[in-house]
XYZ file of C-alpha atoms in Angstrom:
750
model
C 18.878 20.781 20.963
C 18.532 21.658 17.600
C 21.641 19.494 16.783
C 20.164 16.204 18.799
C 17.302 16.801 17.240
C 18.800 16.793 14.245
C 19.911 13.179 14.981
C 16.982 11.949 15.858
C 15.651 12.541 12.753
C 17.635 10.589 11.185
C 17.431 7.792 13.376
C 13.822 5.755 13.269
C 14.270 2.270 13.172
C 10.792 2.004 11.762
C 9.255 -1.581 10.452
C 7.726 -2.232 7.617
C 5.359 -4.300 7.442
C 4.791 -7.435 5.634
C 1.929 -9.779 5.486
C -0.601 -9.859 8.904
C 0.925 -11.763 11.086
C 4.026 -12.572 10.173
C 7.460 -11.561 11.799
C 8.397 -7.748 10.417
C 12.021 -6.915 9.499
C 13.687 -3.986 9.762
C 13.417 -0.864 7.774
C 14.381 3.027 8.071
C 11.957 5.727 7.406
C 12.622 9.398 8.061
C 9.610 10.310 8.687
C 7.784 10.333 12.225
C 11.325 9.903 13.684
C 10.762 12.846 15.766
C 8.216 11.860 17.298
C 9.907 8.910 18.433
C 12.153 10.683 19.510
C 10.359 12.539 21.738
C 8.445 9.738 22.998
C 11.888 8.101 24.600
C 13.542 11.251 25.730
C 9.986 12.563 27.430
C 9.731 10.381 29.744
C 13.698 11.507 31.058
C 12.787 15.583 31.328
C 11.809 17.739 33.445
C 9.585 20.310 33.921
C 11.628 23.152 31.550
C 12.302 20.011 28.865
C 15.959 19.132 30.634
C 17.475 15.648 31.014
C 19.726 16.178 33.924
C 23.185 14.863 33.446
C 23.038 13.064 36.912
C 19.660 12.449 37.394
C 20.216 8.560 36.806
C 22.903 8.299 39.089
C 21.516 10.217 41.441
C 18.369 7.519 41.197
C 20.296 4.660 41.750
C 22.312 5.832 44.253
C 18.426 6.698 46.167
C 17.137 3.353 45.488
C 19.850 1.287 46.359
C 19.507 3.370 49.949
C 15.942 2.295 49.933
C 16.835 -1.512 48.958
C 19.865 -1.178 51.540
C 17.675 -0.656 54.535
C 15.526 -3.317 53.044
C 12.400 -1.095 54.905
C 9.190 -3.516 56.135
C 6.190 -1.419 56.310
C 3.973 -2.888 59.141
C 6.894 -3.900 60.576
C 6.273 -7.494 59.496
C 5.193 -7.152 56.071
C 7.611 -9.385 54.253
C 9.461 -8.709 50.958
C 7.703 -9.508 47.733
C 8.978 -12.932 46.571
C 9.565 -12.158 42.850
C 10.273 -14.563 39.877
C 11.709 -14.222 36.398
C 9.407 -16.020 34.109
C 11.734 -15.494 30.660
C 11.543 -15.313 28.234
C 14.167 -17.877 27.847
C 14.572 -18.716 24.351
C 14.547 -15.248 23.146
C 17.010 -12.627 24.281
C 17.300 -8.580 23.791
C 19.802 -6.361 22.358
C 23.216 -7.036 22.612
C 26.038 -5.009 22.082
C 29.269 -6.848 22.435
C 30.671 -10.625 22.833
C 33.784 -11.458 24.204
C 34.876 -15.426 24.703
C 37.825 -15.874 26.911
C 40.964 -16.644 25.000
C 42.483 -19.026 27.747
C 39.223 -20.654 27.420
C 36.489 -20.689 24.806
C 33.965 -22.412 27.319
C 33.879 -18.571 28.905
C 31.498 -15.929 27.118
C 30.950 -12.781 28.125
C 28.067 -10.530 26.916
C 26.454 -7.122 26.663
C 23.276 -6.493 26.944
C 21.850 -2.909 26.197
C 19.108 -2.846 28.940
C 19.514 -6.260 31.024
C 22.934 -6.001 32.092
C 26.320 -8.518 31.942
C 25.478 -12.078 31.414
C 28.309 -14.845 31.689
C 28.465 -18.361 30.474
C 31.136 -21.027 31.444
C 29.906 -24.031 29.368
C 30.062 -22.217 25.864
C 26.980 -20.622 25.934
C 24.497 -23.261 27.490
C 23.886 -21.163 30.123
C 24.065 -17.680 31.078
C 23.597 -16.212 34.412
C 23.632 -12.295 35.109
C 26.548 -11.270 36.670
C 25.050 -8.339 38.952
C 21.764 -7.117 39.070
C 22.937 -4.413 41.462
C 25.423 -2.627 38.914
C 24.365 1.321 38.609
C 23.909 0.848 34.966
C 23.225 -1.980 32.938
C 22.871 -0.595 29.823
C 26.562 -2.028 28.741
C 27.240 -1.018 25.174
C 30.512 -2.738 24.750
C 33.363 -4.458 26.163
C 37.102 -5.301 25.877
C 40.141 -7.649 27.636
C 44.035 -7.095 28.062
C 45.615 -8.769 25.726
C 48.199 -9.616 27.949
C 45.386 -10.645 30.960
C 42.763 -11.315 29.869
C 40.456 -11.669 32.733
C 41.227 -7.946 33.007
C 37.846 -6.860 31.184
C 35.543 -3.270 30.744
C 32.410 -2.513 29.969
C 31.367 0.830 28.783
C 28.018 1.513 29.721
C 25.392 3.444 27.371
C 24.414 3.417 23.950
C 25.635 6.138 21.493
C 24.498 5.405 17.805
C 21.176 7.425 18.410
C 18.749 5.027 18.374
C 15.177 5.684 19.848
C 15.544 3.546 22.583
C 18.980 3.658 23.341
C 19.513 3.776 27.403
C 21.756 6.055 29.182
C 24.797 5.332 30.264
C 27.083 7.038 33.177
C 30.806 5.665 32.454
C 32.995 2.235 32.583
C 33.584 -0.692 34.365
C 36.414 -2.932 35.043
C 37.169 -6.545 36.090
C 39.961 -8.302 37.184
C 38.209 -11.794 37.078
C 37.009 -12.443 33.614
C 33.636 -10.838 34.218
C 32.454 -12.148 37.464
C 32.450 -9.026 39.299
C 33.411 -5.189 38.179
C 34.192 -1.940 39.402
C 32.639 1.387 38.138
C 36.094 3.644 37.433
C 34.703 6.842 39.555
C 36.626 9.311 36.927
C 34.580 8.183 33.849
C 30.659 8.718 35.360
C 30.452 11.595 33.001
C 30.888 9.690 30.071
C 27.205 8.889 29.383
C 27.522 7.095 26.263
C 30.902 4.505 25.449
C 30.849 2.469 22.468
C 34.348 1.551 22.211
C 36.824 0.387 24.242
C 40.527 -0.830 23.197
C 43.609 -1.722 26.154
C 46.916 -1.408 24.394
C 48.545 -4.949 23.314
C 51.622 -4.644 25.255
C 50.799 -1.922 28.501
C 48.049 -2.536 29.995
C 48.265 1.587 31.532
C 46.993 2.406 28.110
C 43.695 2.523 27.428
C 41.072 4.213 24.685
C 37.872 5.018 24.579
C 35.649 5.775 21.577
C 32.312 7.603 23.144
C 29.746 10.687 23.725
C 32.445 13.720 23.314
C 35.207 11.729 21.039
C 38.323 10.045 21.678
C 39.776 9.391 25.437
C 43.334 8.196 26.146
C 43.951 6.480 29.897
C 48.050 6.213 30.609
C 47.052 4.797 33.565
C 44.535 1.880 33.528
C 41.619 4.178 33.508
C 42.265 6.323 36.582
C 41.598 9.020 34.851
C 41.364 9.626 30.926
C 42.383 12.874 28.694
C 40.082 13.935 25.314
C 42.518 13.657 22.678
C 40.360 14.463 20.198
C 36.437 16.048 20.323
C 33.575 18.197 21.913
C 30.035 18.561 23.140
C 28.408 17.781 19.979
C 31.305 15.020 18.865
C 30.603 11.472 19.212
C 33.598 8.798 19.164
C 31.907 5.446 17.436
C 34.865 3.417 17.145
C 38.333 2.515 18.167
C 41.437 0.112 18.107
C 44.463 -0.308 18.840
C 46.788 -1.993 16.296
C 46.833 -5.360 17.734
C 50.811 -6.051 17.556
C 52.321 -2.077 17.880
C 50.029 -0.504 20.183
C 51.901 3.472 18.684
C 49.391 2.859 16.103
C 45.227 2.740 16.229
C 42.621 3.606 14.089
C 39.248 5.253 14.945
C 35.874 6.899 13.773
C 34.062 9.720 15.018
C 30.345 11.648 14.156
C 30.935 15.097 14.035
C 27.692 17.688 13.203
C 29.256 20.872 11.092
C 26.351 21.975 8.510
C 25.403 18.035 8.454
C 26.096 15.094 9.750
C 29.814 13.164 8.644
C 31.555 10.224 9.815
C 35.415 10.823 9.987
C 37.335 7.759 10.061
C 41.184 8.652 11.953
C 44.486 6.819 12.617
C 47.279 7.485 15.056
C 51.068 7.120 15.223
C 51.593 7.964 18.841
C 49.010 5.572 20.558
C 45.795 7.498 20.106
C 47.324 10.992 21.955
C 46.691 12.086 18.692
C 44.902 12.225 15.380
C 45.053 12.307 11.359
C 41.921 12.110 9.014
C 42.059 8.759 6.639
C 42.388 9.254 3.046
C 39.059 8.302 1.101
C 37.110 7.878 4.355
C 37.973 11.073 6.084
C 34.667 12.759 4.836
C 31.430 10.618 4.461
C 28.572 12.394 4.795
C 25.055 11.983 6.380
C 23.792 10.089 9.152
C 23.101 6.462 8.067
C 26.899 6.195 6.914
C 28.410 5.417 9.750
C 31.733 3.920 9.458
C 33.090 0.222 11.105
C 36.782 -0.858 10.779
C 38.833 -3.638 11.592
C 42.118 -4.723 11.751
C 43.264 -7.831 10.145
C 45.150 -9.560 13.679
C 47.725 -11.839 11.085
C 48.208 -8.669 9.113
C 47.460 -5.225 10.581
C 48.628 -3.480 8.302
C 44.969 -4.313 6.607
C 42.036 -2.905 7.894
C 38.592 -3.094 6.333
C 35.686 -0.636 6.605
C 31.838 -0.547 5.753
C 30.182 1.874 3.991
C 26.776 2.135 4.224
C 26.914 5.168 1.382
C 27.354 2.860 -1.225
C 27.063 -0.849 0.651
C 30.432 -2.014 -0.278
C 33.506 -2.470 1.862
C 36.400 -0.754 1.909
C 40.265 -1.634 2.460
C 43.117 0.021 3.796
C 46.572 -1.607 3.218
C 48.298 0.809 5.231
C 47.207 0.267 8.725
C 44.134 2.492 8.056
C 45.893 5.695 6.582
C 43.862 5.674 3.413
C 41.333 3.254 2.186
C 39.401 2.583 -1.166
C 36.747 0.599 -2.225
C 37.697 -3.327 -2.682
C 33.916 -4.771 -3.619
C 33.292 -5.039 -7.536
C 30.530 -7.505 -7.198
C 27.445 -7.950 -4.670
C 26.852 -5.739 -2.045
C 26.244 -5.890 1.975
C 22.716 -4.626 3.693
C 23.754 -1.940 5.094
C 22.313 1.318 3.918
C 18.819 0.904 5.117
C 20.199 1.602 8.912
C 23.833 1.742 8.760
C 24.236 3.952 11.465
C 22.296 1.574 13.576
C 23.726 -2.356 12.886
C 26.557 -2.506 11.607
C 29.922 -3.954 12.145
C 32.701 -6.028 10.690
C 35.766 -8.266 11.983
C 38.193 -10.266 10.273
C 39.799 -14.043 10.421
C 42.233 -13.754 13.365
C 44.188 -16.307 10.709
C 43.356 -15.334 7.169
C 42.946 -11.636 6.886
C 41.021 -12.154 3.227
C 38.205 -13.946 4.955
C 35.911 -10.832 6.456
C 32.301 -10.885 8.039
C 30.120 -7.676 7.597
C 27.077 -7.453 10.209
C 23.985 -4.893 9.091
C 20.763 -6.004 8.612
C 21.839 -9.859 8.103
C 25.282 -11.217 8.168
C 27.771 -11.723 4.895
C 31.019 -13.076 4.346
C 33.583 -12.791 1.649
C 36.487 -15.371 1.447
C 38.502 -12.822 -1.170
C 39.330 -9.863 0.614
C 35.984 -8.286 0.413
C 35.734 -8.313 -3.698
C 32.683 -10.145 -3.537
C 30.518 -11.010 -0.729
C 28.205 -14.211 0.270
C 25.134 -13.690 2.434
C 24.949 -16.131 5.232
C 22.664 -15.255 7.620
C 19.325 -14.536 7.458
C 16.489 -14.762 10.435
C 13.041 -12.822 11.624
C 12.495 -12.547 15.294
C 11.669 -15.787 16.693
C 11.798 -17.685 13.484
C 14.349 -20.662 13.344
C 18.468 -20.551 14.587
C 18.757 -18.219 11.731
C 20.632 -14.521 13.239
C 17.715 -12.667 14.496
C 17.575 -9.165 12.756
C 19.915 -6.254 13.266
C 23.501 -7.586 14.167
C 25.260 -5.399 16.850
C 28.625 -6.920 16.576
C 30.922 -10.565 14.612
C 33.965 -12.194 16.956
C 35.616 -15.131 15.589
C 36.512 -16.848 18.561
C 39.912 -15.833 19.991
C 41.154 -18.934 19.561
C 40.673 -19.802 16.058
C 43.082 -21.566 13.973
C 40.645 -22.215 10.350
C 40.519 -25.981 11.085
C 39.834 -27.554 14.638
C 38.169 -24.140 15.213
C 36.351 -21.699 13.176
C 33.618 -20.909 15.567
C 32.004 -17.171 14.816
C 29.592 -15.855 17.063
C 27.243 -13.133 16.270
C 25.035 -10.861 18.826
C 21.557 -9.352 17.229
C 18.378 -7.662 18.443
C 17.318 -11.231 19.282
C 20.274 -12.230 21.158
C 23.489 -14.209 20.131
C 24.166 -17.229 17.742
C 27.348 -19.610 16.349
C 28.012 -20.382 13.427
C 30.068 -23.845 14.481
C 32.157 -23.750 11.014
C 32.468 -20.118 10.018
C 33.774 -21.572 6.709
C 30.361 -23.175 5.443
C 27.579 -21.384 7.351
C 24.995 -20.534 5.018
C 21.033 -19.054 5.241
C 20.217 -22.742 5.207
C 22.349 -24.365 7.941
C 25.676 -24.313 10.406
C 23.525 -21.788 12.756
C 22.518 -22.519 16.644
C 20.867 -20.266 19.142
C 22.780 -19.387 22.221
C 19.357 -17.396 24.030
C 19.596 -18.010 27.265
C 20.760 -14.859 28.703
C 16.767 -12.940 29.388
C 17.490 -9.399 27.884
C 14.008 -8.909 26.106
C 13.201 -5.273 26.798
C 9.822 -4.871 27.260
C 7.202 -2.031 26.746
C 3.822 -3.320 28.558
C 2.423 -6.795 29.896
C -0.996 -7.851 30.704
C -2.038 -12.061 31.701
C -4.126 -13.700 33.873
C -3.457 -15.843 36.130
C -3.720 -18.874 34.729
C 0.383 -18.467 34.171
C -0.684 -17.132 30.634
C 1.095 -13.801 29.955
C 1.711 -11.476 26.702
C 4.321 -8.261 26.146
C 5.251 -5.891 23.758
C 8.785 -6.447 23.434
C 11.727 -4.162 21.117
C 12.590 -5.808 18.132
C 11.083 -9.090 19.222
C 7.105 -9.059 18.508
C 4.243 -9.682 21.007
C 5.836 -12.745 23.241
C 3.470 -15.160 24.958
C 4.219 -17.398 28.366
C 2.019 -20.371 28.675
C 2.730 -21.147 32.217
C 6.960 -21.779 31.379
C 9.882 -19.313 30.445
C 9.971 -20.228 26.909
C 7.828 -17.551 24.779
C 5.902 -17.790 21.314
C 5.478 -15.145 18.772
C 2.122 -13.334 18.441
C 2.902 -11.011 16.086
C 6.444 -9.731 14.716
C 8.999 -6.563 14.806
C 8.396 -4.242 17.553
C 5.850 -4.228 20.354
C 4.194 -1.505 22.352
C 1.385 -1.966 24.719
C -0.951 -4.919 25.299
C -4.101 -6.239 26.625
C -5.881 -9.303 27.516
C -10.242 -10.081 27.324
C -10.592 -10.780 31.863
C -13.544 -12.368 30.530
C -11.843 -14.266 27.645
C -8.331 -14.626 27.335
C -8.159 -15.901 23.830
C -8.747 -12.633 22.852
C -5.442 -11.181 23.026
C -4.283 -7.604 21.601
C -0.823 -6.256 21.076
C 0.082 -2.665 19.103
C 2.931 -3.079 16.233
C 4.280 0.796 16.800
C 2.300 4.135 16.260
C -1.515 3.017 17.433
C -1.376 0.053 15.048
C -3.467 -2.291 17.192
C -3.681 -6.052 16.347
C -5.336 -8.687 17.775
C -6.189 -12.878 18.316
C -9.447 -14.267 19.052
C -7.960 -17.935 19.235
C -4.910 -17.323 21.557
C -2.823 -17.948 18.131
C -1.175 -15.424 15.215
C -3.124 -12.095 15.433
C -3.542 -9.691 12.921
C -4.818 -5.858 12.416
C -8.079 -4.429 13.428
C -7.083 -0.343 13.714
C -9.937 0.093 11.096
C -10.840 3.305 10.830
C -8.075 4.510 13.546
C -6.757 7.160 11.227
C -4.383 8.346 13.799
C -2.503 5.191 13.467
C 0.712 6.223 11.568
C 3.846 8.053 12.050
C 3.478 11.000 13.155
C -0.268 11.057 14.415
C 0.728 8.584 17.599
C 3.745 7.430 19.418
C 5.965 5.628 18.674
C 4.497 3.233 22.068
C 0.833 4.249 22.218
C -1.253 4.033 24.952
C -4.731 1.608 24.301
C -6.857 -0.162 27.034
C -9.476 -2.488 26.800
C -12.839 -0.747 29.146
C -13.002 -2.166 32.529
C -16.587 -1.997 32.615
C -16.745 -3.840 29.285
C -14.541 -5.914 27.043
C -16.444 -4.943 24.082
C -14.949 -1.437 24.027
C -11.204 -0.216 23.593
C -9.871 3.044 23.852
C -6.974 4.127 22.379
C -5.048 7.359 21.993
C -2.872 8.828 19.235
C -3.480 12.734 18.582
C -6.779 11.688 19.277
C -8.703 9.911 21.384
C -10.232 6.994 20.046
C -13.338 4.098 20.943
C -13.892 1.455 19.389
C -17.460 0.114 20.948
C -17.379 -3.357 18.978
C -13.307 -4.740 19.157
C -14.438 -8.415 19.846
C -16.357 -7.812 16.165
C -15.063 -9.333 13.110
C -14.084 -6.602 11.675
C -13.732 -4.290 14.635
C -14.008 0.090 13.773
C -12.776 3.061 15.399
C -14.056 7.117 15.976
C -12.574 9.335 17.724
C -13.947 10.905 21.169
C -11.525 13.594 21.804
C -10.291 15.710 18.717
C -6.399 16.072 18.856
C -5.182 18.852 21.506
C -1.873 20.775 21.624
C 0.481 17.080 22.235
C -0.204 13.346 21.484
C -1.738 11.221 24.109
C 0.383 9.493 26.377
C -1.888 7.729 28.994
C -5.483 6.846 29.126
C -7.848 5.925 32.299
C -11.412 4.475 32.161
C -13.397 4.954 35.293
C -14.200 1.368 37.168
C -18.311 1.256 37.033
C -19.135 4.366 34.626
C -17.145 4.098 31.429
C -18.501 8.091 30.640
C -15.680 9.250 33.141
C -12.412 8.948 31.230
C -9.390 10.845 31.453
C -6.255 10.923 28.940
C -2.807 12.268 29.925
C -0.684 14.005 26.943
C 2.566 14.379 26.064
C 3.276 17.776 27.045
C 1.904 17.281 30.392
C -1.423 18.282 30.036
C -4.307 16.004 32.250
C -8.034 16.316 30.711
C -11.426 14.682 31.997
C -14.603 13.733 30.662
C -17.939 12.835 32.321
C -19.848 12.073 29.244
C -17.199 10.432 26.722
C -19.817 7.422 25.445
C -21.490 10.379 25.014
C -22.607 12.146 20.913
C -20.126 15.002 21.501
C -18.133 14.411 24.576
C -16.728 17.571 26.576
C -13.479 17.833 27.803
C -11.946 19.572 30.927
C -8.129 19.815 31.472
C -6.898 19.938 34.846
C -4.397 21.477 36.573
C -2.227 21.126 39.520
C -0.656 24.312 40.791
C 1.908 25.059 43.331
C 3.627 27.752 43.944
C 2.635 29.249 41.026
C 4.209 26.594 39.008
C 2.106 23.973 36.845
C 3.239 20.137 38.745
C 1.924 18.317 35.022
C 4.409 19.765 32.804
C 5.862 16.730 31.946
C 5.243 13.358 29.585
C 2.472 11.463 31.430
C 3.104 8.217 32.056
C -0.129 6.577 33.295
C -3.391 7.720 34.635
C -5.184 5.347 37.191
C -8.494 5.106 38.568
C -9.167 4.028 42.011
C -11.142 0.774 41.170
C -13.227 1.208 44.922
C -13.124 4.988 44.785
C -13.964 6.681 40.840
C -13.208 10.267 42.272
C -9.388 8.154 43.750
C -7.034 9.005 40.817
C -3.280 8.487 40.571
C -1.023 10.755 38.022
C 2.524 9.653 37.279
C 4.911 11.308 35.099
C 8.567 11.474 33.735
C 11.872 13.511 34.831
C 14.518 12.489 36.812
C 13.398 15.362 39.181
C 11.056 15.163 42.664
C 6.998 14.643 43.060
C 6.439 12.286 40.013
C 3.298 10.646 41.581
C 0.407 12.470 42.107
C -3.528 11.283 43.797
C -6.514 12.816 44.021
C -9.321 12.552 46.212
C -12.052 14.928 44.794
C -11.851 13.314 41.203
C -8.860 16.032 39.723
C -9.944 19.664 41.265
C -7.204 18.797 44.266
C -3.744 17.281 43.901
C -0.937 15.657 46.754
C 1.950 14.196 45.980
C 2.430 10.574 47.145
C 5.777 10.567 45.937
C 7.296 10.581 49.311
C 10.632 8.513 49.155
C 10.740 7.460 46.014
C 13.623 7.742 43.822
C 13.820 11.204 41.437
C 13.764 8.794 38.337
C 10.839 8.580 35.686
C 7.260 6.749 36.887
C 6.378 4.425 34.156
C 3.918 2.298 35.122
C 1.320 2.239 38.578
C -0.526 -0.655 39.892
C -3.136 -0.276 42.561
C -3.811 -3.522 44.640
C -7.597 -4.296 43.684
C -7.941 -5.431 47.408
C -6.508 -2.532 49.438
C -6.613 1.195 49.101
C -3.363 1.204 50.731
C -0.949 -0.645 48.390
C 0.562 0.907 45.395
C 2.918 -0.509 43.236
C 5.108 1.980 40.504
C 7.349 0.838 37.998
C 10.830 3.676 37.556
C 13.580 4.072 35.811
C 15.575 2.259 38.374
C 13.613 -0.614 39.056
C 9.781 -1.623 41.171
C 8.991 0.384 44.524
C 5.744 -0.544 46.224
C 3.740 1.480 49.356
C 1.719 -0.065 52.050
C 0.281 3.470 53.376
C -0.829 4.673 50.510
C 2.523 6.760 49.365
C 3.718 7.676 52.819
C 6.728 5.322 52.540
C 8.267 3.431 49.385
C 10.176 0.009 49.947
C 12.180 -2.216 47.598
C 13.878 -5.074 47.438
C 17.529 -6.319 45.461
C 15.492 -9.667 44.559
C 12.884 -7.807 42.604
C 13.689 -6.263 39.356
C 16.515 -4.273 40.271
C 18.328 -1.375 38.819
C 16.505 -1.919 35.485
C 13.680 0.289 33.408
C 10.323 -1.289 34.606
C 8.285 0.160 31.532
C 4.878 -1.357 33.461
C 3.464 -2.885 36.502
C -0.084 -4.894 35.961
C -2.213 -7.272 37.883
C -3.295 -9.970 36.288
C -6.877 -10.695 35.018
C -9.274 -11.551 38.291
C -6.202 -12.061 40.467
C -3.313 -11.017 43.020
C -0.361 -11.795 40.740
C 1.438 -8.539 40.300
C 2.987 -8.643 36.733
C 6.126 -6.491 35.691
C 7.327 -5.204 32.502
C 10.943 -4.720 32.591
C 13.073 -3.173 29.307
C 15.709 -5.534 29.408
C 15.405 -8.029 32.387
C 11.903 -9.816 30.773
C 8.624 -10.657 32.483
C 8.506 -11.038 36.521
C 6.014 -11.419 38.998
C 5.146 -11.521 42.552
C 2.186 -13.010 44.419
C 0.712 -9.915 46.297
C -0.035 -10.451 50.315
C -3.626 -8.499 50.923
C -3.902 -6.386 53.950
C -6.670 -5.146 55.422
C -8.577 -2.365 54.188
C -8.985 -0.409 57.704
C -5.498 -0.151 57.511
C -6.222 2.904 54.745
C -6.841 6.582 56.313
C -10.462 7.339 56.127
C -9.862 9.857 53.481
C -8.763 7.653 51.291
C -10.791 4.862 51.906
C -13.924 7.381 51.115
C -12.809 8.753 48.293
């Protein structure tokens, strides 16, 4: 764990702030990285701080068993009618794109959180190929060069970004990406970063991923670790496109410091030799990416964030030297995260590099030119953070000059890669609904806002098209139930912004001194008081209250001092704003009955079962029953049992209502305001609901499936349930009203 902690101390994708209300460009800062790491991973840990390596597989299987049974509470309650509401114009983080060499109209994309998407009309439309793959975190794609309809998809993200999603091995398709089968022997590999299939033997496959470099000689039936260890991470691997005895690769290893190393093989990947020149590049930020020149594979290029130069090899990757003599590519800020390179299929001197933006060289890397520079949601220039650059395999330099890039905001096309620039030549292919949301709020008119990874706070108003409310990363959000023009969002670390007109927003966290990297979670909780929309509560190290959040210049004051960990959840009792609950990263749940007083007092609640405090892991949500102030629900993280608890006496005693829910982190809770028996939870593996107070839970394959659901809430003043998924955008469902008389008396009375 010390080693992993060292990784994440370097990994933060923290966005520096541009002018208020403007889109933000990502930059890297080391401060706060450990807090961001804790925020993302605490929701996966059990009470002992461990992440179950088989937890996601088990939870997915449990979910499938529930969905397969199509359990219907009370015998006649139909499955909820779910609708995806977008956004259709802003996509989320993608890691790979593959164009069919036999038909350039067929494009397959790999989303980091939303699975595999396919287009058969050159990107005009995309469709998800399978909502029910056991893992929707697709990190890479590869085709068999001899039989292009045979494809492989690797799951998981192995580049240590804080929002990286855990994978479970390799999938195979034999119909061009329309259907996929998991290769069972690979499920233990939690991140596959690259796949390469031999150019002349389909049985030979190379993988780079968690653990190092792997080789299969039997078409993926089994893999052998050829170089690596428990701490190793293979980040790149590729066969020579014309000679399967040769290959190149990159690994990230820890040996008294982080080191990237380039390797080459002359026996098809069975053994590896360190390359000269790039055999040891120190620093976690100095990720190397390699690319063969397809028309002359003796030529290999590498990015090098250590000096922002392109490096080149003329001996197939055995030795490298810097080739850039004028200019630089933008890698050093966060080359560990967004870093890719490609070479024209026909011209070994034409090189394209993706970093925060896009660069090209037409003289073997000697000089570079900026050709793509966008912001989230602005125009057709590629969104920042380029994850893949791919030339059309039918590229010929004359009638076909297409270049594709895949970014944290979806995919883009340069129809003419030889003339494209920062002023013209790009078009968006953002039809896949893959935005990774952290929060959601809305009303019955169809107005919905949500905070998204690297896509700001987005707004949808009755259609699938989203508009940007605020840039950078989005987080928690809220909407005033009395005036929907007052909308609130978070630009990470509790930096709250607001619009009073339903338009662009600006910061309002005056006096909230925890709004900084080390004093708040990366995505921090804040809520509007359910009894008074002039009040806002926010959790950093301390609990903060604004009593004038609708004023021209709101102010905040601390009402609970810092405790043993950062605050991860906040709830205010409907009908009595003095009764407030907070949850913390370390499992502490505390309550105040005089939170509005001059000197609020706080009591820590315990939940001891068999001598063990069940509140011993990250608290994700707290919800107070709107009809019964003594009834409170608490959810928490961990791939373990009993992640949802209820008290009916204000926190003196607690009962698990996890029932048959999968053993997975529960990230959101919504209590039906019309019925105390009806609850909805967002989990790491989809949405579940109960109509009997938690005794039994149901899900459906027509709901958000096998995707992390980071929040579920009811739209203001209505019966519409909203779900924020971390990879499949916004969803909504109209909820039926069941009679409250079906509730046990103890629940109704509270």
